[in-house]
Coordinates of C-alpha atoms and ligand atoms in Angstrom, one line a residue:
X256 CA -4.1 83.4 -5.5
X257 CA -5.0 82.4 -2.1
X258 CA -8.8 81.3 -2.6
X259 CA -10.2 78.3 -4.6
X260 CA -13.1 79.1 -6.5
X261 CA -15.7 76.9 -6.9
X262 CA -18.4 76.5 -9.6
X263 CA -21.1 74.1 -9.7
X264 CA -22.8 72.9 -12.5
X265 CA -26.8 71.1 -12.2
X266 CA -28.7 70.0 -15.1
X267 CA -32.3 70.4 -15.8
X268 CA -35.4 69.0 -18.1
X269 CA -33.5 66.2 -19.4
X270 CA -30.3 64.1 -19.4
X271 CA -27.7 64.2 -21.7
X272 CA -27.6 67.5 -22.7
X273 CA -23.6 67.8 -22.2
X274 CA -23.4 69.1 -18.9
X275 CA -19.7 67.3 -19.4
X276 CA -18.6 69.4 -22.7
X277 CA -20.0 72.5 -21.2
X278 CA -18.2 72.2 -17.7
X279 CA -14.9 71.2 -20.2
X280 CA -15.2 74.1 -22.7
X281 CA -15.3 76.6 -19.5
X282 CA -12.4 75.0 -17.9
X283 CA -10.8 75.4 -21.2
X284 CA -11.7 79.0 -21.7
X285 CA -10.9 79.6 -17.6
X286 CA -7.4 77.5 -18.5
X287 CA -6.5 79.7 -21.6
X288 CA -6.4 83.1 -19.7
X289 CA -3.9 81.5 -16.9
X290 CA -6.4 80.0 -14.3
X291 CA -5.4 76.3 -13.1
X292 CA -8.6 74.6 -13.2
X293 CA -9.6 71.0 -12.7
X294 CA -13.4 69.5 -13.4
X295 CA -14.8 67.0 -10.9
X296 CA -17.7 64.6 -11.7
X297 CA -19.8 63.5 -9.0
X298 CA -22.3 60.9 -10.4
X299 CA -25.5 59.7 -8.1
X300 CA -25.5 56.0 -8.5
X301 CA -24.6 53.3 -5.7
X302 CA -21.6 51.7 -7.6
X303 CA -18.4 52.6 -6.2
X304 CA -17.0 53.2 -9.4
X305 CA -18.4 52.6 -13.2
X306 CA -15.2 49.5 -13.2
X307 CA -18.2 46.7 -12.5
X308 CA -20.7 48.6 -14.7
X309 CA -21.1 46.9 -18.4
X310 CA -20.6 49.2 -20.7
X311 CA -24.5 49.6 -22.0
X312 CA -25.1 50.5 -19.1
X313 CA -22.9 54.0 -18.7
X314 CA -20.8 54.0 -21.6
X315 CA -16.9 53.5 -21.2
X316 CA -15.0 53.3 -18.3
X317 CA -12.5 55.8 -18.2
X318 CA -9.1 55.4 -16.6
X319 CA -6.9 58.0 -15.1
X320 CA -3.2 57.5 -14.7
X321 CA -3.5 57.0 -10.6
X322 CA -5.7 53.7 -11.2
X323 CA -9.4 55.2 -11.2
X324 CA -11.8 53.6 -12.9
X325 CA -14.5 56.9 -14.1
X326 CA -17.1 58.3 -15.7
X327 CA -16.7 58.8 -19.2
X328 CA -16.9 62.8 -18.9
X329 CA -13.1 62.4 -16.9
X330 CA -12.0 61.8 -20.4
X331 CA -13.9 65.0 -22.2
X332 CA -12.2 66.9 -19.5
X333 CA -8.5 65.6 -20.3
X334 CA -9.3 65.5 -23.7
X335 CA -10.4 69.5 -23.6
X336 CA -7.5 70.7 -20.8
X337 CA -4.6 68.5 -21.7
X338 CA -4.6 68.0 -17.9
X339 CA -4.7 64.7 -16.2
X340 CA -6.9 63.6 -13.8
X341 CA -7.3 61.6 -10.8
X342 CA -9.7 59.5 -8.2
X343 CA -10.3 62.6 -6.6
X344 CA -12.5 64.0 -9.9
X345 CA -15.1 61.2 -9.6
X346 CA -16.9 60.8 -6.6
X347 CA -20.3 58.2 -6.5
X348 CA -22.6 58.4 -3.8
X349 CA -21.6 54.5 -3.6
X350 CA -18.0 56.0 -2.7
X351 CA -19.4 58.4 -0.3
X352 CA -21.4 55.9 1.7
X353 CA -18.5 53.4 1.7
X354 CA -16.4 56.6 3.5
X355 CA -19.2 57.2 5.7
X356 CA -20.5 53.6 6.6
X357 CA -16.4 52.7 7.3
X358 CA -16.4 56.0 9.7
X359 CA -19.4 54.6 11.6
X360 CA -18.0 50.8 11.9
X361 CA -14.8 52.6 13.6
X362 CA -16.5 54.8 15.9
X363 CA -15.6 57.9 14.7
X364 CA -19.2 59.5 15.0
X365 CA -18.9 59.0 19.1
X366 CA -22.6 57.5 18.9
X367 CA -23.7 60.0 17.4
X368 CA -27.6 58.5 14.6
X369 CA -25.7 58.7 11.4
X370 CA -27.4 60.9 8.8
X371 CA -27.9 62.2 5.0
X372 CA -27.8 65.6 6.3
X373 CA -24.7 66.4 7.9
X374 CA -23.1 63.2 7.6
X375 CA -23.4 62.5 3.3
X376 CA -23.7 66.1 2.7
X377 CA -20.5 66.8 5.1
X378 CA -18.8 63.5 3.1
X379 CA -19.7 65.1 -0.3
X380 CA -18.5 69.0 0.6
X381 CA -15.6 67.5 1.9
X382 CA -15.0 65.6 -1.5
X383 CA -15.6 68.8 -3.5
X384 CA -13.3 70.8 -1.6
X385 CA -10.4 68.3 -1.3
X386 CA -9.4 69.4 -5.2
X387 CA -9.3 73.1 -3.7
X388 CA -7.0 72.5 -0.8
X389 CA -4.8 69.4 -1.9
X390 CA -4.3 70.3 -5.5
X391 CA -4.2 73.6 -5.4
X392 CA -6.0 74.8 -8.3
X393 CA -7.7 78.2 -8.5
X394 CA -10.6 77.2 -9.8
X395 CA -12.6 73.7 -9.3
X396 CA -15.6 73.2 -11.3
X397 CA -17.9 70.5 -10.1
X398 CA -20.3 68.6 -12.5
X399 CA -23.6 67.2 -10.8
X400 CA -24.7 63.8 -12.5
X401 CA -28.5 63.4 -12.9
X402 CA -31.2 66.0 -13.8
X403 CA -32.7 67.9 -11.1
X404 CA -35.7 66.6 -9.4
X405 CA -34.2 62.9 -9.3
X406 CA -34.5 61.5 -6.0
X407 CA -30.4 60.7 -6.1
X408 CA -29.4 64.1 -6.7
X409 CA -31.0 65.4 -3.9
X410 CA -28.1 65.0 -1.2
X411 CA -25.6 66.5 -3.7
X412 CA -28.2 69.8 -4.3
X413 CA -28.4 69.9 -0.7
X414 CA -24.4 69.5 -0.5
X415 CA -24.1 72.9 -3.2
X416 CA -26.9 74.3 -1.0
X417 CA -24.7 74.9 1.9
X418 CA -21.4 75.6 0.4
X419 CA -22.4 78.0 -1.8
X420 CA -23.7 79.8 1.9
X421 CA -20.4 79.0 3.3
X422 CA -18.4 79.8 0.6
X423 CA -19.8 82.8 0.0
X424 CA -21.1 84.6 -2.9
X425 CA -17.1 85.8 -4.5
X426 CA -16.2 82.5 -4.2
X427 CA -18.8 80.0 -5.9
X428 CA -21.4 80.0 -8.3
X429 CA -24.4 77.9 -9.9
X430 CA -24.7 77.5 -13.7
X431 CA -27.8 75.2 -14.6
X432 CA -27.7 73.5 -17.8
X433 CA -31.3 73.1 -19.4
X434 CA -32.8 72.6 -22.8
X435 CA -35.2 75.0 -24.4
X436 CA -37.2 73.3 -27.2
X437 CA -38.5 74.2 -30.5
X438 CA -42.0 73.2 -31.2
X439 CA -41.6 73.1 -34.9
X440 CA -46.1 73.4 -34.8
X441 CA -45.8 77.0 -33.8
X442 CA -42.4 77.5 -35.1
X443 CA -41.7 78.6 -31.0
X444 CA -38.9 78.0 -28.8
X445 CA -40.4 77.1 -25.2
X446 CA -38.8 78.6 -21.8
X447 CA -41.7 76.6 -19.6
X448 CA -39.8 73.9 -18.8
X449 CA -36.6 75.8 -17.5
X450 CA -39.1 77.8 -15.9
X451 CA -40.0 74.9 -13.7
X452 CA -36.7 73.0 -13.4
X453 CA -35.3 76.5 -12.1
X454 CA -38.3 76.2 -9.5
X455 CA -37.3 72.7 -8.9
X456 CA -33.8 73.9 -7.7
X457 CA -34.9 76.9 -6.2
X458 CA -37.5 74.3 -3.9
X459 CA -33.9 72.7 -2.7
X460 CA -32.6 76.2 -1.8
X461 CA -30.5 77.1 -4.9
X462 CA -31.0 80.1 -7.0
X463 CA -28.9 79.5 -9.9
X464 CA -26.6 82.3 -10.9
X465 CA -26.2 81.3 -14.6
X466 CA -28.3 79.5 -17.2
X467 CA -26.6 77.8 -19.7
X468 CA -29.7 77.1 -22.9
X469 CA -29.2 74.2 -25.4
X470 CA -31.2 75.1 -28.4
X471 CA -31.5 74.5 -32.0
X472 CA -32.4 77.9 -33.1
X473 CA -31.0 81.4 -31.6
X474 CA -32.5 83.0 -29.0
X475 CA -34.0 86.4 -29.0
X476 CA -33.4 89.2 -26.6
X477 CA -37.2 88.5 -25.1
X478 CA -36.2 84.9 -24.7
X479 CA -33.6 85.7 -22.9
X480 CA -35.1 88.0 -20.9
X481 CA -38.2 86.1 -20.1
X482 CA -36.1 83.7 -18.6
X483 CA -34.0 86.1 -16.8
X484 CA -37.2 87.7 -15.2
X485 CA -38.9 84.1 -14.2
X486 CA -36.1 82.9 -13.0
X487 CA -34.7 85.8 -11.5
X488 CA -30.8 85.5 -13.2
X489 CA -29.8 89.0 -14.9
X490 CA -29.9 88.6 -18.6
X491 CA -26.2 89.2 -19.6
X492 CA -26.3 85.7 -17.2
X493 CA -28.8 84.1 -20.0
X494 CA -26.2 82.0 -21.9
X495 CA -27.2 80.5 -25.6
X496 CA -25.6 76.7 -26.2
X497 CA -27.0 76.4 -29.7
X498 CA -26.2 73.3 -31.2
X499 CA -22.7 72.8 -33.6
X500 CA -21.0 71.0 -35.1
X501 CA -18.5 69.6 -33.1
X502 CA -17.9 69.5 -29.0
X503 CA -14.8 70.8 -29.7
X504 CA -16.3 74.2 -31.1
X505 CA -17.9 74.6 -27.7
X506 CA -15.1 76.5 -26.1
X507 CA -15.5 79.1 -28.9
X508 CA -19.4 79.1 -28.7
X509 CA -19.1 79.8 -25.2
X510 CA -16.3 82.4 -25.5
X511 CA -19.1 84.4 -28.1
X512 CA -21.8 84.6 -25.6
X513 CA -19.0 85.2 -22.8
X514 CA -19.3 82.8 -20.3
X515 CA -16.2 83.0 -19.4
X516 CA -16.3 86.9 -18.8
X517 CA -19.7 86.3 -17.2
X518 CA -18.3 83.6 -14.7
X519 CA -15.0 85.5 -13.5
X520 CA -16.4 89.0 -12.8
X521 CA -19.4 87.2 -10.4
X522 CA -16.3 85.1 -9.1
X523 CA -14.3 88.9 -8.9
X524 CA -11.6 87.7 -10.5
X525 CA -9.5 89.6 -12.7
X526 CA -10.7 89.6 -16.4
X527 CA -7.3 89.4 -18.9
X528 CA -7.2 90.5 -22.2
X529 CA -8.6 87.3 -24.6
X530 CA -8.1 83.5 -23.7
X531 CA -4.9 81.7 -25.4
X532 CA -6.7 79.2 -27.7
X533 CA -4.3 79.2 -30.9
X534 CA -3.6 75.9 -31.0
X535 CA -7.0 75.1 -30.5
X536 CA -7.8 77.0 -33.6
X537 CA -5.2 75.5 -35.3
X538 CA -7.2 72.2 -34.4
X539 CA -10.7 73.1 -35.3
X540 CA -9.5 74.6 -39.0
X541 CA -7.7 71.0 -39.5
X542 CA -10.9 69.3 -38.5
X543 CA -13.0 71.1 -40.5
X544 CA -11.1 71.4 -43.7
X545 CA -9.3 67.2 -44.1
X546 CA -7.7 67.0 -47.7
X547 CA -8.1 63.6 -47.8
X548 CA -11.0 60.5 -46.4
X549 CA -10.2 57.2 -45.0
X550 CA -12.7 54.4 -43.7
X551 CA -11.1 52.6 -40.8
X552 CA -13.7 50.2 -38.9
X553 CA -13.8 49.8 -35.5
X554 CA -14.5 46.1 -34.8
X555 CA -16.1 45.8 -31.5
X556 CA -19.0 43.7 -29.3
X557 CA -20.7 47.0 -27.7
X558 CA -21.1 49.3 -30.9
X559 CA -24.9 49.3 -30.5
X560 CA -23.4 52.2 -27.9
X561 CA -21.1 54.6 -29.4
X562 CA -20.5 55.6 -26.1
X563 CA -19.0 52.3 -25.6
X564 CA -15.9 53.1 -27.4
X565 CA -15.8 57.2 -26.6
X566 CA -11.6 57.7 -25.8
X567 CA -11.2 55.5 -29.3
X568 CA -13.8 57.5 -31.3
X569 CA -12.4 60.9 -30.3
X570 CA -8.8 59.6 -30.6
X571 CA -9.7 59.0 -34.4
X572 CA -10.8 63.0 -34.4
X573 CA -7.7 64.0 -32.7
X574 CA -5.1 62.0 -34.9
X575 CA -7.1 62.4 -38.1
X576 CA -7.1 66.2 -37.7
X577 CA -3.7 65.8 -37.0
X578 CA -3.4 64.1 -40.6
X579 CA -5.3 66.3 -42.5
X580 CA -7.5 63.2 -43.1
X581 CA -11.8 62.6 -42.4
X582 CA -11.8 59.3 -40.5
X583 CA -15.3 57.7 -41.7
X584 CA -15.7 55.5 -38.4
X585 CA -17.3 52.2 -39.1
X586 CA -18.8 50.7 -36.2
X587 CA -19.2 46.5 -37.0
X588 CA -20.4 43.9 -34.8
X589 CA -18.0 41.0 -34.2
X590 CA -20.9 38.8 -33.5
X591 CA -22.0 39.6 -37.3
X592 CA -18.5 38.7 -38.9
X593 CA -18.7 34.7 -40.3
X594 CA -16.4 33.2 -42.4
X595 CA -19.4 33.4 -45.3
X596 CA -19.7 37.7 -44.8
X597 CA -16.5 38.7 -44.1
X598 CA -15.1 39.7 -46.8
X599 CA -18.4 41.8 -47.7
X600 CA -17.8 43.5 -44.6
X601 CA -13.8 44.1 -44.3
X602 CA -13.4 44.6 -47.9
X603 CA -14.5 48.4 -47.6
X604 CA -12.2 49.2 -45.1
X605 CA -8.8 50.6 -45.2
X606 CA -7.8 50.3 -41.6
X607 CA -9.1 48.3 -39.1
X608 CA -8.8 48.5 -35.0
X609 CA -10.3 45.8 -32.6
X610 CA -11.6 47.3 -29.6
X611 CA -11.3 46.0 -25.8
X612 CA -13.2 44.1 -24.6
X613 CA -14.2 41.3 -22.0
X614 CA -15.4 37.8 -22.0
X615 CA -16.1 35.3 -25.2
X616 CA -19.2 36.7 -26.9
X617 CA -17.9 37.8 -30.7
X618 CA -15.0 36.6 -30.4
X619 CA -14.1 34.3 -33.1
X620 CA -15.5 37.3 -35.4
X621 CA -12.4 39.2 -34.0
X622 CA -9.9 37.1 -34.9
X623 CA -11.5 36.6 -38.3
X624 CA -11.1 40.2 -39.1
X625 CA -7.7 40.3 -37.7
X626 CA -6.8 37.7 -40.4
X627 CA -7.8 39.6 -42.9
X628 CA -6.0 42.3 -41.9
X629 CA -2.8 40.5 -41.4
X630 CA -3.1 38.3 -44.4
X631 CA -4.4 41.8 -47.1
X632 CA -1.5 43.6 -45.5
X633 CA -4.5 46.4 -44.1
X634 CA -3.0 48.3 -41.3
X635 CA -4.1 46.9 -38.2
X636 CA -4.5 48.5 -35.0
X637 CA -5.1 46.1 -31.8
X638 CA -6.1 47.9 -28.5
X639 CA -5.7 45.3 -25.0
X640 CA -8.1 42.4 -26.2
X641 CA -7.9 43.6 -30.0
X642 CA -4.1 42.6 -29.2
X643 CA -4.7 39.4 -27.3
X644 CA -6.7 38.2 -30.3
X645 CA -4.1 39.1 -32.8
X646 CA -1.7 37.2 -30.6
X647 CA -4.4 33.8 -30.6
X648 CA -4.9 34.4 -34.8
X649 CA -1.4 34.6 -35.2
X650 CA -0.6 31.2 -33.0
X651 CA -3.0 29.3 -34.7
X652 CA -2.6 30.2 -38.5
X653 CA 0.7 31.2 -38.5
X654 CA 2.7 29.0 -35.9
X655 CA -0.2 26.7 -36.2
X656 CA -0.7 26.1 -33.6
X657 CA -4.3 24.5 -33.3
X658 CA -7.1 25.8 -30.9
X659 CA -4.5 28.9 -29.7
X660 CA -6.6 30.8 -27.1
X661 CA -6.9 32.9 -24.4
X662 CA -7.5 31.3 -20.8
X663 CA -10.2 34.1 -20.4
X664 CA -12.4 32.0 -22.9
X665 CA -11.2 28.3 -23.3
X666 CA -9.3 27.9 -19.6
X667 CA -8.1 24.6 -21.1
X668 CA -6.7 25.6 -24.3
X669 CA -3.3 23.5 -25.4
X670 CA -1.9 26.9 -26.3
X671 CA -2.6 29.5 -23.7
X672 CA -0.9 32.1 -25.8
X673 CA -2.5 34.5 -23.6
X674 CA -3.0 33.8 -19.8
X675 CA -3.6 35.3 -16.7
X676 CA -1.0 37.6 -15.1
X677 CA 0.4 36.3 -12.1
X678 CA -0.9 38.4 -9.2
X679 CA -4.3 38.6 -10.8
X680 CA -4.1 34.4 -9.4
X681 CA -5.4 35.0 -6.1
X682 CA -7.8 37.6 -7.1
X683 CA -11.8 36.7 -6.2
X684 CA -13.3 40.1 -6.0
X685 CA -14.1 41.7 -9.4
X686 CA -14.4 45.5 -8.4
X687 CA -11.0 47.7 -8.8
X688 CA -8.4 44.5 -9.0
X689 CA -7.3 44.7 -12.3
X690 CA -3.9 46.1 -13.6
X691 CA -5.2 49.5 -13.3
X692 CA -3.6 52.9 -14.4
X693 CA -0.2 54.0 -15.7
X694 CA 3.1 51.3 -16.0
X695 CA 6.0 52.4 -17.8
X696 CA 6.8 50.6 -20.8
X697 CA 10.4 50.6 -23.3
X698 CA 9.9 50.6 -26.4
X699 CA 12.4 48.9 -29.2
X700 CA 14.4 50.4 -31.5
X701 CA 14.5 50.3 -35.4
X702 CA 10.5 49.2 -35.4
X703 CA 7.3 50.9 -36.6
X704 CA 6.4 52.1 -32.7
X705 CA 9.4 53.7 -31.9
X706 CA 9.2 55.8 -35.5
X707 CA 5.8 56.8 -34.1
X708 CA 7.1 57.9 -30.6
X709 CA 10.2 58.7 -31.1
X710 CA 11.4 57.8 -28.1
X711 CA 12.6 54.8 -25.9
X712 CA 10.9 55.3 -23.1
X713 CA 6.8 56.3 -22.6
X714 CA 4.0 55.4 -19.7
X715 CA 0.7 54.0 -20.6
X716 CA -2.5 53.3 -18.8
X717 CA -3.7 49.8 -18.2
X718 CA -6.8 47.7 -17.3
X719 CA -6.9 44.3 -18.0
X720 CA -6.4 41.0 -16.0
X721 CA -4.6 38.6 -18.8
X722 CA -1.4 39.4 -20.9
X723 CA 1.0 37.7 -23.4
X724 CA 2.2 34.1 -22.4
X725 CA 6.3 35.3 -22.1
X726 CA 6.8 31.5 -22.9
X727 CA 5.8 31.5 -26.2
X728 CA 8.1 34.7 -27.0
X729 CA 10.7 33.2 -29.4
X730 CA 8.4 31.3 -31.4
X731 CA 6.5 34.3 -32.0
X732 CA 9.5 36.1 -32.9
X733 CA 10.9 34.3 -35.0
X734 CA 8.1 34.0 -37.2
X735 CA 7.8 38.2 -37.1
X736 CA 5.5 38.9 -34.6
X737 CA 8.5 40.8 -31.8
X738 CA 7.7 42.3 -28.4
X739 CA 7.8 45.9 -29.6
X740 CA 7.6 47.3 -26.2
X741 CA 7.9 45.6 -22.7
X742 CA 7.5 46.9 -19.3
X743 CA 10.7 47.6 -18.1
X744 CA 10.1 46.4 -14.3
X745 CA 7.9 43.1 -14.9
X746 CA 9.0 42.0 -18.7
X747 CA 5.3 42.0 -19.1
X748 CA 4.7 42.6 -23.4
X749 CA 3.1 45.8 -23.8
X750 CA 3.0 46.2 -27.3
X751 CA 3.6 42.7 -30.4
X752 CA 4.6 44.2 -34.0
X753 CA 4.5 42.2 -37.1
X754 CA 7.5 43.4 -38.9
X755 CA 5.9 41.5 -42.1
X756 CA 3.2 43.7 -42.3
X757 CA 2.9 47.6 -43.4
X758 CA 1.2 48.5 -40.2
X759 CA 0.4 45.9 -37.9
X760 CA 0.6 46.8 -34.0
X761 CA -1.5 45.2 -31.3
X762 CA -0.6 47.0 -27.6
X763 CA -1.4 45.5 -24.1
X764 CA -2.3 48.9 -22.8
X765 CA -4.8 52.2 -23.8
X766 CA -3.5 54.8 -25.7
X767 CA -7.2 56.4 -26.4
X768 CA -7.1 57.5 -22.8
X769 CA -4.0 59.6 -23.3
X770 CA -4.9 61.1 -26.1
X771 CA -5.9 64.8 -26.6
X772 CA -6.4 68.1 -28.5
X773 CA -3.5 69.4 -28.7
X774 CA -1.3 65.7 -27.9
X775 CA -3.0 63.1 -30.1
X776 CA -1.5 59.7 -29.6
X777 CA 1.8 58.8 -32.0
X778 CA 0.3 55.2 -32.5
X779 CA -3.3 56.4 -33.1
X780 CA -1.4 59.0 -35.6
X781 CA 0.7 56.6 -36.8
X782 CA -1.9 54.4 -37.4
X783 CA -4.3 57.1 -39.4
X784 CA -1.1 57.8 -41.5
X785 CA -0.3 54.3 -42.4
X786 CA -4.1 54.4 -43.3
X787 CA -3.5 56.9 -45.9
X788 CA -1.0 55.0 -47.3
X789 CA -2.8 52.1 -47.7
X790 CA -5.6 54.1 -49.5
X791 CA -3.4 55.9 -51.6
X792 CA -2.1 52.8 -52.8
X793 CA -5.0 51.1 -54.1
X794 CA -6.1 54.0 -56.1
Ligands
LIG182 N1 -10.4 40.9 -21.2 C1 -9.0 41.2 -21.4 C2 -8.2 41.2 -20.1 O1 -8.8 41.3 -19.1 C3 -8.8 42.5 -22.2 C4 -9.3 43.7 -21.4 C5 -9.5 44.9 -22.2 O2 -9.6 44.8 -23.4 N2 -9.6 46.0 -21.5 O3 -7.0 41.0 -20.2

């Protein structure tokens, strides 16, 4: 294939309707008949990237392997494709001023008034089209943040204006994602407001070439051709995303009402015989028919946000199918764990995990729940803080080692079991300088990791400024608690294992951005098993 294609996808009426799991479940379908496709997010705020954002504001911060800290809908696209991805999928409009604004300091627009349009719309295409030309994939699909008719938007609207012109008809397209109501009153479905948020885009110069409906109930054949006619899209081009029961049966909802089809004969590419998506099956018939149920809770400061915790919540889908096993999430608040309700709210549990995190607040609530854990023999999972704070419970009730902390929350802690890494010393600027992306890390033979991987050697991605205080290594050893993996290059622990414990692994690092579909993560696997285990024992 010489020509990248390249589809667009807008939203309409309101936010969150999934623009993210609909742009993923097309790549996926476009992936599984042989197409290399990649998904870019371009998101209208001013940051430069969500790193600085806290996390009720957007959600979590994704990472990719290269260092990039993303929007959250990087991860539903590795998640669906199995593909990773890099700086290059998320663009901000704070990115594309900084490229623009830096231009204009060094001269390079010869004098020239520096403008929205070309200059930010010629920054953005250029963006877009970088995927096309450097990665060489034969399709690009490139999700627009915001709903249409927010003033943000506008420049990237403008941008698909004139690309889809230059580009050409056969080699991009427009799907707009809206939301067609039920008025449960008259018992009607209502196409009015696509009607006008089809207008709204049509006012910016784009006539979408598919609609992509979210619904609760089907849609009839004059639905569907009432909206064709208003908004003047042929009917066959009048997709139904009616609502079910998991994101991952979107690939299939979408292959019914063939999108897929639909998309590659306006993009006159060749149509093969059905998309590959056994495996996928395979997934969705594990999912939805678990022999057994296990409650694991997720112990966290942010849960008032589910989205919070997104790469962790659909890790738990990915290894639990894996197991045959419905993990019942609980989401607790570490502020709400005291030493007088603790054991009313652990005692339920059969696994627990302590999320990542940042800064003091609900801390000591943490390390109460990893006590229990440790102490009732509960597998425990640790992820970056949730292992720094099993390393500070361990120092001061097992090595006892009094007032054990982190420096990020007492600096002056006699025990600074956990410190600042070394190069993150002379750091002052917050955005993008932590220990960002993918490290290589060696794991240790003969321990409960390595069963899990099954192998010596593995990569995992990072972002975090403190790590494990090397000095206090033997003592935690000796007592049980070993360095089960270790970055070969910088000795830096990566992953503590109590080998007095059934399950009890804390890791530096985040495996809930590696994992996917069809490669759920060994430890977040390992973890769901040893979960079973543990249930299946108290019965
Ligand atoms: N706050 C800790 C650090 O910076 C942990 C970070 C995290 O959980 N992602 O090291």
């Amino acid at each position: 294939m010489t020509t990248t294609k390249y589809i667009f996808i807008t939203g309409g009426v309101t936010s969150s309707l999934g623009k993210g799991i609909i742009s993923a479940s097309l790549a996926k379908l476009l992936q599984a008949r042989g197409y290399a496709v990649t998904i870019q997010k371009l998101d209208p705020y001013i940051n430069v990237d969500p790193g600085t954002l806290n996390p009720y504001e957007h959600g979590e911060c994704y990472v990719t392997v290269d260092g990039a800290e993303t929007d959250l809908d990087l991860g539903h696209y590795e998640r669906f494709l199995s593909v990773p991805t890099t700086q290059a999928n998320n663009v901000t409009t704070g990115r594309i001023y900084q490229s623009v604004i830096n231009k204009e300091r060094r001269g390079d627009y010869l004098g020239k008034t520096v403008q929205v349009v070309p200059h930010i719309t010629d920054e953005i295409k250029r963006r877009i089209k970088l995927l096309g030309t450097q990665h060489k994939f034969d399709v690009v699909i490139t999700e627009i943040g915001g709903t249409v008719g927010d003033i943000e938007s506008l420049p990237y609207i403008e941008a698909v204006r004139q690309l889809k012109y230059e580009l050409g008809s056969s080699n991009s397209l427009v799907i707009h994602l809206t939301l067609v109501p039920y008025l449960a009153a008259t018992g009607e479905l209502k196409t009015k407001p696509t009607q006008h948020s089809v207008k709204a885009l049509l006012e910016n110069g784009v006539q979408p070439d598919i609609l992509v409906l979210r619904t609760e109930k089907s849609l009839s054949d004059d639905i569907r051709k009432k909206v064709g006619l208003f908004c003047n899209v042929d009917v066959s081009s009048v997709i139904e995303s009616i609502d079910v029961s998991t994101i991952y049966e979107v690939p299939l909802a979408m292959q019914k009402e063939k999108l897929d089809v639909t998309v590659l004969k306006k993009l006159q590419l060749p149509v093969s015989d059905a998309p590959k998506l056994t495996e996928w099956k395979e997934f969705l018939k594990k999912l939805k028919n678990p022999k057994r149920e296990v409650t694991i809770g997720l112990v966290g400061k942010y849960v008032e946000l589910p989205d919070a915790y997104k790469s962790i919540i659909e890790s738990f889908i990915h290894a639990g199918a894996r197991n045959e096993c419905k993990v019942n999430l609980k989401l607790i608040h570490s502020e709400e764990i005291n030493e007088s309700n603790f054991l009313e709210k652990l005692a339920p549990l059969q696994g627990i995990l302590v999320a990542p995190g940042f800064g003091e607040r609900g801390i000591e609530g943490k390390i109460l729940a990893v006590k229990y854990a440790r102490e009732n023999g509960i597998p425990y999972f640790g992820i970056c803080l949730g292992m720094q704070v099993a390393v500070v419970e361990f120092a001061r009730n097992v090595l006892g080692f009094a007032n054990a902390h982190s420096t990020e929350m007492v600096r002056s802690t006699p025990y600074p079991v956990i410190d600042l890494m070394e190069q993150q010393k002379g750091v002052t600027e917050k955005g993008g300088t932590m220990r960002l992306g993918a490290y290589p890390c060696n794991i240790k033979e003969k321990t409960k990791v390595f069963s899990a991987y099954g192998k010596i050697e593995t990569s995992e991605r990072h972002r975090h400024r403190y790590e494990f205080n090397n000095e206090y290594l033997c003592d935690f050893e000796k007592a049980g608690m070993i360095a089960a993996g270790i970055n070969p290059e910088t000795n830096l622990v990566e992953i503590m294992e109590n080998t007095k414990h059934p399950w009890f692994v804390g890791v530096q690092f985040h495996p809930e951005y590696s994992s996917n579909v069809l490669n759920p993560h060994p430890l977040f696997v390992d973890f769901v098993k040893a979960v079973i285990q543990y249930s299946e024992s108290k019965k």
